[in-house]
Each structure stands twice: as structure tokens, then as C-alpha cells.
Coordinates of C-alpha atoms in Angstrom, one line a residue:
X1 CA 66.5 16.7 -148.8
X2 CA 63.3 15.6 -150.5
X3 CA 61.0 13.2 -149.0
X4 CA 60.5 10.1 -151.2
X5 CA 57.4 8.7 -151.0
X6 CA 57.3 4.8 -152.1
X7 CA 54.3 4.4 -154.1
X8 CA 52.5 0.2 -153.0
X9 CA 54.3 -2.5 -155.1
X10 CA 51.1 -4.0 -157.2
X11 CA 50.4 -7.7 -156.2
X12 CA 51.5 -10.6 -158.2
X13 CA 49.2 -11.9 -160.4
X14 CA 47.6 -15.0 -159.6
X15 CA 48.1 -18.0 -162.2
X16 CA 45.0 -19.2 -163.4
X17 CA 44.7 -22.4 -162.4
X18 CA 43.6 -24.9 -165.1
X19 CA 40.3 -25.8 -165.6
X20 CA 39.4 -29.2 -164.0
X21 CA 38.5 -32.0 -167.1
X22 CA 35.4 -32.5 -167.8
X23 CA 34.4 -35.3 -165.6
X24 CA 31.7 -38.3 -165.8
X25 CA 28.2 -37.0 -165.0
X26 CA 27.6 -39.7 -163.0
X27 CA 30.3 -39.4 -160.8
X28 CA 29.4 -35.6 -160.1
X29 CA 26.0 -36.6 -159.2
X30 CA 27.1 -39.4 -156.5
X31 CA 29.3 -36.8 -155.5
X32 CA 26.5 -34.4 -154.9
X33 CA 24.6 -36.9 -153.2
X34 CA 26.8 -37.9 -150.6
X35 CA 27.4 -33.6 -149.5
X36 CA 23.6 -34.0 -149.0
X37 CA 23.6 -37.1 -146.9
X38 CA 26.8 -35.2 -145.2
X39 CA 24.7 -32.0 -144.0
X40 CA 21.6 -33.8 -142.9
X41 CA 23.9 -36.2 -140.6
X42 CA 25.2 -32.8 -139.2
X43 CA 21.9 -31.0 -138.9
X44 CA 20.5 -33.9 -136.8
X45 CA 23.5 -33.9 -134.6
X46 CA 23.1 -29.9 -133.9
X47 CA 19.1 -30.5 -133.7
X48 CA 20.0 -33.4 -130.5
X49 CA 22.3 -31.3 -129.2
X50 CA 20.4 -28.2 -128.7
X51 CA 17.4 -30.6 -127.1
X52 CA 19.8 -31.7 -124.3
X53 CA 21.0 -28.3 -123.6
X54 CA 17.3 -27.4 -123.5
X55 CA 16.8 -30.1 -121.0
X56 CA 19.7 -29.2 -118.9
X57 CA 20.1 -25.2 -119.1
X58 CA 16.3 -24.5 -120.4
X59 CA 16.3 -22.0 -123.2
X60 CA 18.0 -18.9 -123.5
X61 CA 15.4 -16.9 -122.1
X62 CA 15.5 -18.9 -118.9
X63 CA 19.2 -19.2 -118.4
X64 CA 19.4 -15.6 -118.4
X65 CA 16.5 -15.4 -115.8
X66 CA 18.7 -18.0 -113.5
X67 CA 22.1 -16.3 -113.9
X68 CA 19.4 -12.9 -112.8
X69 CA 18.3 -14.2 -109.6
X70 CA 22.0 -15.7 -108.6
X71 CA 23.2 -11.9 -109.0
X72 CA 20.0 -10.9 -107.2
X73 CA 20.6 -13.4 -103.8
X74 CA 22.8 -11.6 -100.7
X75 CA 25.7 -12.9 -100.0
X76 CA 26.7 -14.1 -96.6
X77 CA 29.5 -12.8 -95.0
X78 CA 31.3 -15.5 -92.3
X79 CA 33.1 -13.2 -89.1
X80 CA 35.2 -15.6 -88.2
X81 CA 39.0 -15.9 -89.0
X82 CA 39.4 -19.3 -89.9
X83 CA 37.4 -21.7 -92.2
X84 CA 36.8 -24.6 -90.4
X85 CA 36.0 -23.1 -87.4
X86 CA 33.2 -21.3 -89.6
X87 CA 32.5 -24.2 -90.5
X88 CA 31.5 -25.8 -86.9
X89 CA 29.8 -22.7 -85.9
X90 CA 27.6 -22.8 -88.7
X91 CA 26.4 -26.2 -87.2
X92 CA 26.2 -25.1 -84.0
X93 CA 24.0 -22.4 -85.0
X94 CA 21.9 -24.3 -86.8
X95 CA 21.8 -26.7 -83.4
X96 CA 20.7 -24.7 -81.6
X97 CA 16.5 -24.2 -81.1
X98 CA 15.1 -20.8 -81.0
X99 CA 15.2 -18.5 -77.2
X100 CA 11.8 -19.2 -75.4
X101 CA 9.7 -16.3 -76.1
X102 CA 7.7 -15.2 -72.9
X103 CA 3.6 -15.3 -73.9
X104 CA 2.1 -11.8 -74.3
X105 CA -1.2 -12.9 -72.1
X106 CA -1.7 -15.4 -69.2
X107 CA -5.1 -16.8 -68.4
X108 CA -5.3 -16.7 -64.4
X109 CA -7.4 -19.4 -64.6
X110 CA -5.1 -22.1 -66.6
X111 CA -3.2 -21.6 -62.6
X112 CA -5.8 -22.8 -61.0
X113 CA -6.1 -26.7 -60.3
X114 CA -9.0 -28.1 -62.3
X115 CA -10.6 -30.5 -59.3
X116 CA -11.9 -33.8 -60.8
X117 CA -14.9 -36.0 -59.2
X118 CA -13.5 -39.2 -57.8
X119 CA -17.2 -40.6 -57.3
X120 CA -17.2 -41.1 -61.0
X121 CA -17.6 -45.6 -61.4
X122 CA -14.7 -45.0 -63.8
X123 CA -12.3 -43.4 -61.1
X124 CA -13.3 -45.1 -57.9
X125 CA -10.6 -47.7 -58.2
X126 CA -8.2 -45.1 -57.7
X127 CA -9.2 -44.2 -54.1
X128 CA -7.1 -44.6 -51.1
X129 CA -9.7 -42.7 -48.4
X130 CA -12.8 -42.1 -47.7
X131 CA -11.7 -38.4 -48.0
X132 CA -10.4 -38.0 -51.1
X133 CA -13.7 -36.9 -53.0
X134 CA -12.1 -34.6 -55.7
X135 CA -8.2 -34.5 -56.6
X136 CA -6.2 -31.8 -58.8
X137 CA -5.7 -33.1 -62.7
X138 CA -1.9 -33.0 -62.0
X139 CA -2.7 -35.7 -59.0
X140 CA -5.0 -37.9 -60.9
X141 CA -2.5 -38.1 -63.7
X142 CA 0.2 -39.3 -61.1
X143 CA -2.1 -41.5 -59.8
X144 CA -3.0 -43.0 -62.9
X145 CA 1.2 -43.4 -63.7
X146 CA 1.9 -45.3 -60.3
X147 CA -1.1 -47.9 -61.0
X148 CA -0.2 -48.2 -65.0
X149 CA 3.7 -48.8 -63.9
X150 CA 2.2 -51.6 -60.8
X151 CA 0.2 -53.3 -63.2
X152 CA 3.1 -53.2 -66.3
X153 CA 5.7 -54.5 -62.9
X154 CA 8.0 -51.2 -63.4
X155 CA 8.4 -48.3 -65.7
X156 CA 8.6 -49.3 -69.4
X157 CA 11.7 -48.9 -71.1
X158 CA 10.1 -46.4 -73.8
X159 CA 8.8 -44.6 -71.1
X160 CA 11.6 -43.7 -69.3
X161 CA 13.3 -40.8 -70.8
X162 CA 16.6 -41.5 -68.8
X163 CA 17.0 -44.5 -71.3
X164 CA 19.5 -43.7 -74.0
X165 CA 17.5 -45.2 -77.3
X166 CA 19.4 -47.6 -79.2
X167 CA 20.1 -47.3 -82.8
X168 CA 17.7 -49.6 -84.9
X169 CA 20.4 -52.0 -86.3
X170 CA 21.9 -52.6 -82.3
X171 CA 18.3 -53.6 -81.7
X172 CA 17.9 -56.5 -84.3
X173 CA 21.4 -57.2 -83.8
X174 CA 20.7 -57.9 -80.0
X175 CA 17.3 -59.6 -80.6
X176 CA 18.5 -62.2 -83.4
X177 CA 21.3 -62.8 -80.4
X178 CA 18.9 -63.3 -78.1
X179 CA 16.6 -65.8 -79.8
X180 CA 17.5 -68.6 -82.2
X181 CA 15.2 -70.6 -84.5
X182 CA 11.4 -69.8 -83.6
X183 CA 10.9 -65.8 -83.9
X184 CA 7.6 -65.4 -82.4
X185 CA 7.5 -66.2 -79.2
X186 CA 4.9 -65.0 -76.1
X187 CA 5.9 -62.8 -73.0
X188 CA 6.3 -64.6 -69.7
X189 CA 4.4 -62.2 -68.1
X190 CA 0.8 -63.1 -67.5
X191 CA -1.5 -60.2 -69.4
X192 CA -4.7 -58.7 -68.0
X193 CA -8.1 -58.5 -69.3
X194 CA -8.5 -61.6 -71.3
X195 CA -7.5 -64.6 -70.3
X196 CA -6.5 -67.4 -73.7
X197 CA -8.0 -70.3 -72.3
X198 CA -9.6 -73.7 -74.0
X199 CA -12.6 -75.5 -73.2
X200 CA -11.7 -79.6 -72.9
X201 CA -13.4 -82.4 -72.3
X202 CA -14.3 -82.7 -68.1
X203 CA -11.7 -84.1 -66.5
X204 CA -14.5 -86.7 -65.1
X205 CA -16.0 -87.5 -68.3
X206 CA -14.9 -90.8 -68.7
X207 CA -17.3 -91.3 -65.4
X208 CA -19.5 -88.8 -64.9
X209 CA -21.2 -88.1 -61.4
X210 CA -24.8 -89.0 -60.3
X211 CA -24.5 -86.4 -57.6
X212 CA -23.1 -83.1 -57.1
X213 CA -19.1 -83.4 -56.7
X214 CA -18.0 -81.6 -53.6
X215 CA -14.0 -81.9 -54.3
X216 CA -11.7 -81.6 -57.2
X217 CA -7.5 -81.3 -57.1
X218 CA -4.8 -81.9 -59.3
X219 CA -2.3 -84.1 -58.2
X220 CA 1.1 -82.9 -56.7
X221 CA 3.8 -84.3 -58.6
X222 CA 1.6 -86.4 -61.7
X223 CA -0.1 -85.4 -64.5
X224 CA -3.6 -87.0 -62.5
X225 CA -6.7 -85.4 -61.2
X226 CA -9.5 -86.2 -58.2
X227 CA -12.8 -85.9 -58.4
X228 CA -15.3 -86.8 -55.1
X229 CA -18.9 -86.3 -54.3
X230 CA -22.0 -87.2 -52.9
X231 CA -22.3 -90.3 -54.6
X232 CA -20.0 -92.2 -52.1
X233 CA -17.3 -92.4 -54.8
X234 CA -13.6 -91.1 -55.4
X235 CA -12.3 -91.2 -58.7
X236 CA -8.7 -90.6 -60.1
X237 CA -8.0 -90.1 -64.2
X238 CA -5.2 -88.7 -66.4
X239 CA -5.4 -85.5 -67.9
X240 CA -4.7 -85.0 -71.3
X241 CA -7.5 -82.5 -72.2
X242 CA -8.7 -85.5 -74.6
X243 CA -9.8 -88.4 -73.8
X244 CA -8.8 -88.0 -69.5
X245 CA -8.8 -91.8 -69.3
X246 CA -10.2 -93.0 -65.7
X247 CA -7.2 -94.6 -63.2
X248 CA -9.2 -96.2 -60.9
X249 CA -12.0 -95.5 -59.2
X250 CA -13.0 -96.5 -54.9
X251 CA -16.5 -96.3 -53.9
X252 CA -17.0 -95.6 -49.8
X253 CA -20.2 -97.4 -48.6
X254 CA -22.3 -95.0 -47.0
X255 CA -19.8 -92.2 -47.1
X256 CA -20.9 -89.4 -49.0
X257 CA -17.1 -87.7 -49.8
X258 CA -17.4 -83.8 -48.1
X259 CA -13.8 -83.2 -48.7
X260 CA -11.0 -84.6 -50.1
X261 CA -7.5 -84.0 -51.0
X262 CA -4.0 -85.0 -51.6
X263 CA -1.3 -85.3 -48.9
X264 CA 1.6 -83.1 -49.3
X265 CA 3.7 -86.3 -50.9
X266 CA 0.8 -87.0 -52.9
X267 CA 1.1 -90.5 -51.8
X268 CA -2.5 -90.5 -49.9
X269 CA -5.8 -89.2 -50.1
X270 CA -7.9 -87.9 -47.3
X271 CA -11.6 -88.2 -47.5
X272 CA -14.2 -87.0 -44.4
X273 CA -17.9 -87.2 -44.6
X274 CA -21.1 -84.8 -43.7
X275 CA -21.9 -86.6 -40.4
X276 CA -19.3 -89.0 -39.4
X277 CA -16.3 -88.6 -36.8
X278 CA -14.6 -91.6 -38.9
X279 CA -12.4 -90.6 -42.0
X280 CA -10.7 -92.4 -44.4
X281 CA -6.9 -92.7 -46.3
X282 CA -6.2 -93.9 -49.4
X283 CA -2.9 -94.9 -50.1
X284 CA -2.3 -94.9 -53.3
X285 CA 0.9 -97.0 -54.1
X286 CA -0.7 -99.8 -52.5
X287 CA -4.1 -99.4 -53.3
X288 CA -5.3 -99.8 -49.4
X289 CA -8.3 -97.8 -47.9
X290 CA -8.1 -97.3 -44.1
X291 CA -11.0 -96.1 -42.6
X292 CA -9.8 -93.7 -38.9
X293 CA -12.5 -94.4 -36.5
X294 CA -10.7 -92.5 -33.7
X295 CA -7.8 -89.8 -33.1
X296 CA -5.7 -90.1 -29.6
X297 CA -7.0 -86.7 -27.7
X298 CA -9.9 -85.6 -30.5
X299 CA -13.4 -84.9 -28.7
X300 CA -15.0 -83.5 -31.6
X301 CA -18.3 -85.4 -32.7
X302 CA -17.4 -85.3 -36.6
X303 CA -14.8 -84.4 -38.8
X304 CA -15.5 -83.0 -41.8
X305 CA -13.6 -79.4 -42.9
X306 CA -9.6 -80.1 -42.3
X307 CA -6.4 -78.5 -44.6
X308 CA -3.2 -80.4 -45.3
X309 CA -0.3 -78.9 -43.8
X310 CA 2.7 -77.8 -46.4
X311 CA 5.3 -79.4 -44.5
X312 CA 4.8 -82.8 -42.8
X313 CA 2.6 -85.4 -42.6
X314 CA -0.2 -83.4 -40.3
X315 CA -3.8 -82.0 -41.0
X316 CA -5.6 -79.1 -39.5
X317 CA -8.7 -79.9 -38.3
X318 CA -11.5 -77.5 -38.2
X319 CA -13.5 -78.1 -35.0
X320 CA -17.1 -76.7 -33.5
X321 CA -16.8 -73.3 -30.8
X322 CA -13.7 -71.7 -33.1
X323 CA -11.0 -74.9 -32.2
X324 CA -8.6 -75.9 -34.5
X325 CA -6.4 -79.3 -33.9
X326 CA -3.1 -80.3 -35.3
X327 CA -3.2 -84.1 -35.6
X328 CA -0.4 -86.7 -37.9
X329 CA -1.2 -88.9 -40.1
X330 CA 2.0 -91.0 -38.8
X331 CA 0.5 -91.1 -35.2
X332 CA -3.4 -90.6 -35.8
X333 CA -3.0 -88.3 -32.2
X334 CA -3.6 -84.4 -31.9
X335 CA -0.5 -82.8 -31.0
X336 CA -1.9 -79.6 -30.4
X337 CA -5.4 -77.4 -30.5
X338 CA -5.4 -74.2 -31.2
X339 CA -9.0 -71.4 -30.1
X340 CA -10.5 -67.9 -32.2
X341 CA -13.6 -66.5 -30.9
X342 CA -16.5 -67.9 -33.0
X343 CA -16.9 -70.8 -35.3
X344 CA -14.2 -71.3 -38.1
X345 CA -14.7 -70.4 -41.7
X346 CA -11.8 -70.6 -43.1
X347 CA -8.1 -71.7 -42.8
X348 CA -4.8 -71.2 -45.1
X349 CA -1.1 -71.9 -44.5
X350 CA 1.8 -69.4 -45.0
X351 CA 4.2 -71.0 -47.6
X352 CA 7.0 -72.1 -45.5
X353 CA 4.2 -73.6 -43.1
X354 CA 4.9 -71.7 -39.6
X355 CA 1.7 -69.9 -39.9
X356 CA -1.6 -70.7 -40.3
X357 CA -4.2 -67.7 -41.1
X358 CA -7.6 -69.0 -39.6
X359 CA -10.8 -66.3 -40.7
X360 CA -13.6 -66.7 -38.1
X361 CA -17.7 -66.3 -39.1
X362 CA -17.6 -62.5 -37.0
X363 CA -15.5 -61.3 -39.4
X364 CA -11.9 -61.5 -37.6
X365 CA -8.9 -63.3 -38.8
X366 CA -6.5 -64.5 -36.3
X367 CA -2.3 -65.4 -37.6
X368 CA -0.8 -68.4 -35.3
X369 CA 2.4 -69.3 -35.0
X370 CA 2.0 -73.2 -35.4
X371 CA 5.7 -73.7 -33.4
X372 CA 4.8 -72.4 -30.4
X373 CA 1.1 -72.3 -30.3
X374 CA 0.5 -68.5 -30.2
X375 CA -1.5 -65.9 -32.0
X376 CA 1.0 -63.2 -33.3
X377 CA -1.8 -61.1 -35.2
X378 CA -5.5 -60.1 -35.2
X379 CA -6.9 -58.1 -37.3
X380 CA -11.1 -57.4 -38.7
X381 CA -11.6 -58.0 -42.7
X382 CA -12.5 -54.6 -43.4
X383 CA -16.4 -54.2 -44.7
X384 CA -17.0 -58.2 -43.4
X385 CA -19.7 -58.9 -41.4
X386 CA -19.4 -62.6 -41.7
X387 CA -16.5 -64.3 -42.7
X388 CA -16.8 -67.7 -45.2
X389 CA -13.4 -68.3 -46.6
X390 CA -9.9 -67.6 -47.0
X391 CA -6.5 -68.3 -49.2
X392 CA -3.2 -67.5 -49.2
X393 CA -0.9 -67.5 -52.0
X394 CA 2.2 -69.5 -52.6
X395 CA 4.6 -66.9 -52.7
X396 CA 4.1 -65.3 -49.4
X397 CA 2.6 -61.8 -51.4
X398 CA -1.4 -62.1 -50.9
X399 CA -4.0 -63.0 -48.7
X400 CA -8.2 -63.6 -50.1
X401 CA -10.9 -63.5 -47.2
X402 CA -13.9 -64.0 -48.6
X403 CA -17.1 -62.6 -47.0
X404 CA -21.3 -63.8 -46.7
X405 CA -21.8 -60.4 -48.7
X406 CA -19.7 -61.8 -51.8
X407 CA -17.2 -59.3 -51.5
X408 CA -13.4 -60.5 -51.6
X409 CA -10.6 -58.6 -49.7
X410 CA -6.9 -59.0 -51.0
X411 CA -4.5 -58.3 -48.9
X412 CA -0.7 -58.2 -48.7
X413 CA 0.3 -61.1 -46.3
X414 CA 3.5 -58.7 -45.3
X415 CA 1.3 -56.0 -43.8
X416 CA -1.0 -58.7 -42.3
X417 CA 1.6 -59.8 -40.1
X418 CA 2.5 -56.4 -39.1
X419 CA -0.6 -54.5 -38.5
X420 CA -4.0 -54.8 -36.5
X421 CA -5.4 -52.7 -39.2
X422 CA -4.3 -53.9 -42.4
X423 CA -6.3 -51.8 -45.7
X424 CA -6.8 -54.2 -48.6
X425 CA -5.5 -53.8 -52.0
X426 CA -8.3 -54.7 -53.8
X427 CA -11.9 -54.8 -52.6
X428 CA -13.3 -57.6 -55.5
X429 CA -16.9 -56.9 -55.5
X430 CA -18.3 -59.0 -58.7
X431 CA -19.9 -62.1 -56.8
X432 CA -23.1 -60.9 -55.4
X433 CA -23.5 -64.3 -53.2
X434 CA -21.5 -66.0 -50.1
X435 CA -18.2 -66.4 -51.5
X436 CA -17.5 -70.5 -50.5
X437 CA -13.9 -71.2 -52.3
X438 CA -10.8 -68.9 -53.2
X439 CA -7.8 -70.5 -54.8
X440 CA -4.2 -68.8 -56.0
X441 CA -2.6 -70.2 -59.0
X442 CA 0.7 -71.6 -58.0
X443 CA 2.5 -68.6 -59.9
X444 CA 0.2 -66.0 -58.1
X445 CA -0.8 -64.5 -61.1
X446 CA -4.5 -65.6 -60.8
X447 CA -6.8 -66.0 -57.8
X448 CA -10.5 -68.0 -58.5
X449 CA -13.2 -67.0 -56.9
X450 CA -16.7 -68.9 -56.4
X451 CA -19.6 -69.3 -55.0
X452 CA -22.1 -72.7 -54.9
X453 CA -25.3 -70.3 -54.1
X454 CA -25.8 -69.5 -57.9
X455 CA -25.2 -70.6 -61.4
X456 CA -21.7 -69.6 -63.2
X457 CA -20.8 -67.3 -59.8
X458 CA -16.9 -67.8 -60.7
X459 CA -14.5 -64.8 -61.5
X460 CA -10.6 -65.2 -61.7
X461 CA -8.5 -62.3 -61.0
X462 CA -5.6 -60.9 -62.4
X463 CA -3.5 -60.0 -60.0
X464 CA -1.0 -58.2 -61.2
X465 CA -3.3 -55.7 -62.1
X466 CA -5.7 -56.8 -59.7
X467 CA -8.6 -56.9 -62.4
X468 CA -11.2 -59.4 -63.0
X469 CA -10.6 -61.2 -66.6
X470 CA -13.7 -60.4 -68.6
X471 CA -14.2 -63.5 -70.6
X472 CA -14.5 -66.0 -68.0
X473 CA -16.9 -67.7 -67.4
X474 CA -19.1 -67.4 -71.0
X475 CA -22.5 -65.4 -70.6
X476 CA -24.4 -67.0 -73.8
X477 CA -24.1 -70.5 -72.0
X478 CA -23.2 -72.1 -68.7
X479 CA -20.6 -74.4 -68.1
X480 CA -19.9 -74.3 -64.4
X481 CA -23.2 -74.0 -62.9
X482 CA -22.4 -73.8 -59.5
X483 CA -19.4 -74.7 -58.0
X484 CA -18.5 -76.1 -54.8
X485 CA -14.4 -76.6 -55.4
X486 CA -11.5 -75.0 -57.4
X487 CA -7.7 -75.7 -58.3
X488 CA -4.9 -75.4 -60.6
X489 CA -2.5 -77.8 -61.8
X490 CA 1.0 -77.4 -60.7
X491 CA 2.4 -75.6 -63.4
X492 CA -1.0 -73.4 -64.1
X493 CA -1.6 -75.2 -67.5
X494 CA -4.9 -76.7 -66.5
X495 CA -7.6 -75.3 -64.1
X496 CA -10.9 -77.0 -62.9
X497 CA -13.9 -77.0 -60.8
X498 CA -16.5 -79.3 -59.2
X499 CA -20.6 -78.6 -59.8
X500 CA -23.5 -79.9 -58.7
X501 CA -23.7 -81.5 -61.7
X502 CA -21.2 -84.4 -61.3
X503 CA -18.9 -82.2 -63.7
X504 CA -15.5 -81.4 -63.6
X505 CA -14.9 -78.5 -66.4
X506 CA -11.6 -78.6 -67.3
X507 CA -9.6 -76.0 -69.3
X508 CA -6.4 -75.1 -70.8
X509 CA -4.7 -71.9 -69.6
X510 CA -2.8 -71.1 -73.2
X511 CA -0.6 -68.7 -71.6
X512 CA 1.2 -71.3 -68.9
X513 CA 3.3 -74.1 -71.4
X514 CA 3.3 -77.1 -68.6
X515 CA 1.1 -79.0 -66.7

């Protein structure tokens, strides 16, 4: 059979399409105008888009170079099974610091302890023997720890490393619970170094002193203070730190005021002279002076240094040849005398009142038990030669003696009572004169020291940190000139001292809020 081959069927032939009409020129050339305004609306929308795909990708050129280096990086491979647990080992890895390398050399020398000089004026405060001359770095450092965490009372917080820190927001969220209303407000805790303190107007100034005041003290339980002197006066005012108005004011005939003080009511004053076996109350809510010509079993020929007793109505009298005699004020008889070896220099009360601390001129102090009459303790002030004063502190922590070389021992009262040989805490050596007065704050934060042999010889002494505050008193001008007496209001707000001037500088402890 023949193969047929089928030959391509030709295409249809189009239809010519008719010719459009000839149309208005006019028309064709608005027509033609708006293709143009068409294309140019396009090309700017191609031009915008290719700049933000420039600002995104960058050009070709530089896309190609990124898609490159992807190709180029290694790929990690995870060995674990599962994906989250990949996951969490991941973290942990990255948790975890790098293994401690061991070093490649070891300086023999960095072993050895590096011994410091403990002669050095800025290290001798940190001395407990005669013997230690040098210590090791690691020492001093530990030493210098233990006296930064006495002085701060404790370890601070950010110093501890056992203390979990707290997340910033618990923080403010536990201070604004803490506090309401004022925001700034100052730590109860007395600082160290500088003392804020105001200079007022003298608590006498409303009448000022011919002669050398020998005794100022802040009432008990009122917002009063008392100033007597040489000029046969005793004057009470109100303290402000303004104006001090005067409250009245008794003039002794022939009785140039040694001493004087409050009773422990605060109801009477006691006044004793230079020469003179007679003394004289005051009482104040009547306004009746008594002069005491005699005392049932006293043989002394004057009385003139005596300390009121903190509980009761008695005095403690200091007699000639080291006695001591217990009289009331209710009774005017002495109820019982107490002997040290040598004259008596000195005398302070332990808070509750049992004791009685009495520093002799050799250098000794002697502890009595006032209740039975018997001397418990005895023990030398270490470094004193001769004795002048002595102070205890409210609080039952500290004991001052104060020495003829102007050097001031402070002791704990504690250790006092239970050794012969009790080492001081704090040897004060910045009064170069025979220290005449100590006084503790009633807080025990501060202890004043003075003596009446030179000009501006006062120092007050943090205790805490058992420093000396630098800025008191003022070196460009004096103020205290030389003081004879010293004391603190009951709260700490004020303090004062009597000169030789017939002055009684008053000023405003800023840290302490009441009187």
C-alpha cells in the first residue's frame, strides 16, 4: 500500500479589518498626551521602587556578595537527639566560664609575705602590742576590715557576699513602703569625722559673767540651763539658741560658786564654794535658798568637789587623804565613807548607781560597791602617772580617765570590772595639758574632753569609731578659750561649756532632732 503523505492545510486568510474613520485631530492629540502622562507615572513608580530595594538588599553586586558569604559560613551540627534538649544544652554551654588554666611561671617571691612597718603615724592606731612592729599584708588587710566593720557597727550589706541582691524594682518598692511623705531623711547613726554643728548665741548672754564661770549643766527634765561662777552668782535661762531669755537669777554673798549642779529630780541645785565647809540648796519650786552649815558625822574642813548620785536623793563627797562620803540631802548626815590611797581626782557613777569608779592622783582607780561598802576592782590607768579626772558613760559601755600628761584612756566599763589589768581601747592623745573635765553624751556617741590650762584645749570624740571630730573647735578664731565645765542636753541637741570668760558657748548638734 502507498504511503499518503498529507500535504499542511494553508491558513485562513485573515479579513482585513476596516480602517478606523478618520477621527478629530484634537482628540488624537489628548489621547497621545495622556499615554505620556501614563508612562512617566509608571517610570517613577519603578525608579521608587528600585531605591527601596537598594536600601534594603543593596545592589546587585552586593546581594550576590551576602548570599556568598552565607554559602561560605560552617554549619553547626547539634549531637543531641532531641531539640529542646539541644536547646538547653546550648545555654548551658554558654553558662558555663572557661576551665582555669594553670600559669606557665610562678614568681617564688609573690609566696612570700610582704612585711609592712607598723611604726608608720598612719598605721599606729592599728596596734594591739608593743610587739607587733611589722605584720604580713594579708594581716593588715584583716585588721583594717575588723576596725572598718567596728566603726560602720557590723558588716555592710553590700559587703557581705552571702546577701542575695535584690532586684532594683523590690528595692524602690520596699523603700517607698518604708517611708511616706518626706524622702530625704538622715541616718540615725551618728557619723565620724565632722561633726554638723551651729554656733548660737551663749546660753548666758542675756547676763553675761564678770568672772570666770566654773559650772554649766543642762537641766534634767526642762528645756533650762545653769550657769555659776566666781562672781557669787547662779543664773538659770531658757534655751532656745536665740534669744536664751534669763529665768531668774540668785546671787550668794561672799560665796564664790566652785561647783554646782542639778539634783537627780531636778528640783534643787547644789552649790559649794573654794574655802567654805557651808553649802547651799536651791530649791527651785519654791524659790528658797538654804545654806548647810553642818553634816551629822562630816569632819572635813571644806566641801567643795562632790557628784550627785543617779538614784536617790545622796551626794558623794570628795574629802582630803583619798575619803569619799555618802551623805542625803533628806537627812543632811553621812551614811557612809568610803578610802583609796592618795587624794581623789575624780569620781563617776555606773548607770544603775551600785558603783562608783573613784580615779586617785597616783594613777589608780578603785570600783566600790556603794551597797555594801567594798572595793570589788583595782586596777592602774595604763601610761598615767597622775590621775585628774574621770567619766563614765550612760550606757554602761565606756569608761574616760583623764591624766596630768593630757592623755585620755577609754576603756570598756565590762572589762574594768573584770580585770586588774584592763588595756584601753583608745589612748586619746590630742590635749597636750592636764585634762580637768570629760563628759559622755547621753547617747554615748560623743565624749568631750577639756582642759582650763590653755586656750580652745577641747576635743569631742567619736566614739563609735573612736576618732576625734576634726572641725571642732575652729582654728581661725577662738570661742571657748579655756574651759572649766562641759555637758549635753538630754537628748544631745545642745552642748555647752563654761570659760573664764563669763561665757557659756552654746551650740546645736544638727545630727540629734531634740533637746
Amino acid at each position: 500500500m502507498e504511503e499518503v503523505i498529507q500535504l499542511p492545510q494553508p491558513r485562513p486568510l485573515k479579513r482585513k479589518q476596516p480602517r478606523p474613520e478618520s477621527s478629530d485631530p484634537r482628540e488624537e492629540e489628548r489621547r497621545r498626551l495622556r499615554n505620556v502622562s501614563r508612562l512617566a507615572v509608571l517610570g517613577g513608580q519603578d525608579q521608587s521602587v528600585k531605591l527601596l530595594e537598594d536600601l534594603l538588599f543593596g545592589g546587585e553586586e552586593e546581594l550576590v556578595e551576602k548570599l556568598e558569604e552565607v554559602d561560605e559560613e560552617p554549619t553547626v551540627v547539634s549531637l543531641h537527639d532531641g531539640d529542646d534538649e539541644s536547646g538547653e544544652s546550648e545555654d548551658e554551654g554558654r553558662a558555663k566560664p572557661a576551665a582555669n588554666r594553670e600559669a606557665v611561671w610562678i614568681d617564688e617571691d609573690d609566696k612570700r609575705e610582704e612585711q609592712v612597718d607598723m611604726k608608720h603615724r598612719f598605721r599606729r592606731d592599728l596596734i594591739r602590742g608593743d610587739a607587733e612592729e611589722t605584720l604580713s599584708k594579708q594581716r593588715l588587710q584583716q585588721r583594717m576590715r575588723e576596725q572598718f566593720q567596728k566603726s560602720m557597727g557590723g558588716a555592710p550589706s553590700w559587703a557581705d557576699s552571702s546577701v542575695k541582691k535584690k532586684n532594683a524594682d523590690d528595692e524602690e518598692e520596699e523603700e517607698l513602703m518604708r517611708r511616706t511623705g518626706n524622702f530625704v531623711a538622715s541616718s540615725e547613726r551618728l557619723p565620724g569625722n565632722i561633726l554638723r554643728m551651729k554656733k548660737c548665741l551663749h546660753a548666758n548672754a542675756a547676763r553675761p559673767s564678770p568672772d570666770a564661770l566654773t559650772s554649766v549643766q543642762f537641766h534634767p527634765n526642762a528645756q533650762v540651763v545653769m550657769a555659776a561662777g566666781l562672781d557669787q552668782s547662779l543664773s538659770l535661762f531658757q534655751v532656745d539658741g536665740k534669744s536664751n531669755p534669763q529665768i531668774q537669777s540668785i546671787r550668794l554673798e561672799k560665796f564664790p560658786v566652785h561647783r554646782a549642779a542639778f539634783s537627780q529630780d531636778g528640783e534643787t541645785v547644789i552649790a559649794t564654794s573654794l574655802r567654805n565647809k557651808m553649802f547651799y540648796l536651791y530649791d527651785m519650786m519654791e524659790g528658797r535658798v538654804t545654806p548647810v552649815t553642818s553634816v551629822r558625822g562630816l569632819t572635813e574642813a571644806r566641801v567643795k568637789e562632790f557628784s550627785v548620785c543617779p538614784e536617790g536623793g545622796a551626794l558623794l563627797l570628795s574629802g582630803t587623804r583619798g575619803y569619799l562620803h555618802l551623805l542625803t540631802l533628806k537627812t543632811r548626815e553621812v551614811v557612809s565613807s568610803l578610802k583609796i590611797n592618795g587624794e581623789v581626782s575624780g569620781v563617776a557613777f555606773s548607770p544603775d548607781g551600785s558603783k562608783v569608779f573613784a580615779n586617785s592622783a597616783e594613777g589608780e582607780v578603785y570600783v566600790w560597791d556603794l551597797r555594801s561598802s567594798r572595793c570589788v576592782c583595782r586596777f592602774s590607768d595604763e601610761g598615767c602617772v597622775t590621775g585628774t579626772s574621770i567619766a563614765a558613760s550612760k550606757d554602761g559601755r565606756y569608761l574616760a580617765c583623764g591624766s596630768q600628761s593630757g592623755v585620755v584612756n577609754v576603756y570598756s566599763q565590762e572589762a574594768c570590772l573584770r580585770s586588774d589589768k584592763p588595756r584601753p581601747l583608745k589612748a586619746v592623745m590630742n590635749l597636750l595639758t592636764p585634762v580637768t573635765a570629760l563628759t559622755f553624751n547621753p547617747s554615748s556617741e560623743i565624749l568631750a574632753m577639756a582642759s582650763r590650762s590653755e586656750d580652745e584645749a577641747v576635743r569631742l570624740l567619736h566614739l563609735p569609731s573612736l576618732s576625734v571630730f576634726s572641725n571642732f573647735p575652729v582654728s581661725k578664731r577662738k570661742i571657748v578659750y579655756r574651759a572649766a565645765s562641759l555637758d549635753f542636753s538630754p537628748h544631745s541637741g545642745f552642748f555647752s561649756l563654761a570659760n573664764n570668760k563669763g561665757h557659756a558657748p552654746l551650740f546645736r548638734l544638727m545630727h540629734y532632732k531634740d533637746f
